[in-house]
Amino acid sequence: VARLPDPHRPELPVVQGLAAIAGAAIDWTAVIAKATPWVEAVRCDPAPFWAMESLLREYPISSAEGLSLMRLAEALLRVPDAETAVIFTADQLGRADFDAAGGGSDGAEGARSMMASLSSSAIALSKKFLPEGDNPPGVLQRLGAKTVVAATVRAIQLLGRQFVLGRNIQEAMGHANSGRRAEPTLRYSYDMLGEGARTEADAKRYLAAYQQAIVAIAAGHKASSPWTADGISIKLSALFSRYHEAHRRRVFAELVPRVVGLVAQAARANINLTIDAEESDRLEISLDVLDVLAAHVKAQHADWGGLGLAVQAYQTRAVAVVDAVATIARKHRLSFMV
């Protein structure tokens, strides 16, 4: 029996219904009064030149240039080898005309001037490392402009500073601990780039990586409870290559025992473990898996309280998902981290 409404139902009536509920339940005058100083503080302290805001101010996501850079930011670190990464970079930057782009305002001009000082050496590096020869003609010729190289450098910095905390769990935890020097109460949930098993070997590799990460997290930032501890976020599709409704029997026979092992490990370490969101067509089966895991937690780790689920708030079914999770929690008399 389906727990949730049809994911393809018309969006407008759902949004209108939610807006009516919010309009009646929320004191918008108080919201504006509370939020206005935050917005003003952000505007008075502009983002650094490597930040996403600066990048998108110059190259909006609606432009070919912004789209190319976002593709790079999303995908570059998932490319398995350097040769392919270089070709991918050349291809994406060769698709857009950066000479004509970058007409931003406000802090963008200062950002461009800061990047200009890096352009000479960056151009030399781009000519050395970007491919020639067998690749489509004209790519390198289109990459000569200083603004293009500046955008490349900024995209790489964007990746390093805003999307990725470290290349491995130890490096990520080192950066996390540095952040805690200024804000001791900060908590982190670690996940891994490129999650998604295509083969059984992939699944076993991810399982081992999650196990090793839990050991490292438990040995690092000590906390008295899962609510104040750092934690790990796992993707079910990384732990089983056939994670889909069509393979339901195998999901519960092969995937669930792997997750149960990770749950037990996290419970012993007293850290939190969150099941990450998947594609919308896997949402029903993800809730079924959560139900089974909740039964296990209630039987074996009732005092732990660290099992969590990521909810995609942008889906039209988000409220229904929260209700379904609450129903599972009441059924097993547990609390979840959501």
PDB file of N, CA, C and O in Angstrom, residues 76 79-89:
ATOM      1  N   LEU A  76      33.068  17.788 -11.739  1.00  0.00           N
ATOM      2  CA  LEU A  76      34.502  17.653 -11.989  1.00  0.00           C
ATOM      3  C   LEU A  76      35.175  16.686 -11.015  1.00  0.00           C
ATOM      4  O   LEU A  76      35.996  15.855 -11.415  1.00  0.00           O
ATOM      5  N   VAL A  79      34.869  12.867 -11.787  1.00  0.00           N
ATOM      6  CA  VAL A  79      35.526  12.262 -12.943  1.00  0.00           C
ATOM      7  C   VAL A  79      36.678  11.389 -12.452  1.00  0.00           C
ATOM      8  O   VAL A  79      37.494  11.834 -11.640  1.00  0.00           O
ATOM      9  N   PRO A  80      36.768  10.136 -12.916  1.00  0.00           N
ATOM     10  CA  PRO A  80      37.690   9.190 -12.289  1.00  0.00           C
ATOM     11  C   PRO A  80      39.164   9.370 -12.629  1.00  0.00           C
ATOM     12  O   PRO A  80      40.019   8.879 -11.902  1.00  0.00           O
ATOM     13  N   ASP A  81      39.506  10.032 -13.732  1.00  0.00           N
ATOM     14  CA  ASP A  81      40.925  10.151 -14.085  1.00  0.00           C
ATOM     15  C   ASP A  81      41.218  11.547 -14.617  1.00  0.00           C
ATOM     16  O   ASP A  81      40.328  12.254 -15.096  1.00  0.00           O
ATOM     17  N   ALA A  82      42.476  11.934 -14.505  1.00  0.00           N
ATOM     18  CA  ALA A  82      42.877  13.305 -14.844  1.00  0.00           C
ATOM     19  C   ALA A  82      42.666  13.615 -16.320  1.00  0.00           C
ATOM     20  O   ALA A  82      42.243  14.718 -16.680  1.00  0.00           O
ATOM     21  N   GLU A  83      42.951  12.658 -17.188  1.00  0.00           N
ATOM     22  CA  GLU A  83      42.822  12.906 -18.626  1.00  0.00           C
ATOM     23  C   GLU A  83      41.381  13.263 -18.991  1.00  0.00           C
ATOM     24  O   GLU A  83      41.127  14.233 -19.710  1.00  0.00           O
ATOM     25  N   THR A  84      40.445  12.474 -18.470  1.00  0.00           N
ATOM     26  CA  THR A  84      39.030  12.751 -18.746  1.00  0.00           C
ATOM     27  C   THR A  84      38.611  14.081 -18.136  1.00  0.00           C
ATOM     28  O   THR A  84      37.842  14.842 -18.731  1.00  0.00           O
ATOM     29  N   ALA A  85      39.126  14.384 -16.943  1.00  0.00           N
ATOM     30  CA  ALA A  85      38.780  15.645 -16.289  1.00  0.00           C
ATOM     31  C   ALA A  85      39.225  16.833 -17.127  1.00  0.00           C
ATOM     32  O   ALA A  85      38.507  17.835 -17.251  1.00  0.00           O
ATOM     33  N   VAL A  86      40.422  16.742 -17.705  1.00  0.00           N
ATOM     34  CA  VAL A  86      40.941  17.830 -18.527  1.00  0.00           C
ATOM     35  C   VAL A  86      40.080  18.010 -19.774  1.00  0.00           C
ATOM     36  O   VAL A  86      39.705  19.129 -20.151  1.00  0.00           O
ATOM     37  N   ILE A  87      39.737  16.891 -20.437  1.00  0.00           N
ATOM     38  CA  ILE A  87      38.898  16.963 -21.631  1.00  0.00           C
ATOM     39  C   ILE A  87      37.522  17.528 -21.280  1.00  0.00           C
ATOM     40  O   ILE A  87      36.965  18.355 -22.007  1.00  0.00           O
ATOM     41  N   PHE A  88      36.982  17.099 -20.148  1.00  0.00           N
ATOM     42  CA  PHE A  88      35.675  17.585 -19.707  1.00  0.00           C
ATOM     43  C   PHE A  88      35.717  19.088 -19.450  1.00  0.00           C
ATOM     44  O   PHE A  88      34.810  19.830 -19.841  1.00  0.00           O
ATOM     45  N   THR A  89      36.783  19.554 -18.792  1.00  0.00           N
ATOM     46  CA  THR A  89      36.912  20.986 -18.526  1.00  0.00           C
ATOM     47  C   THR A  89      36.977  21.777 -19.827  1.00  0.00           C
ATOM     48  O   THR A  89      36.289  22.794 -19.984  1.00  0.00           O
TER      49      THR A  89
END
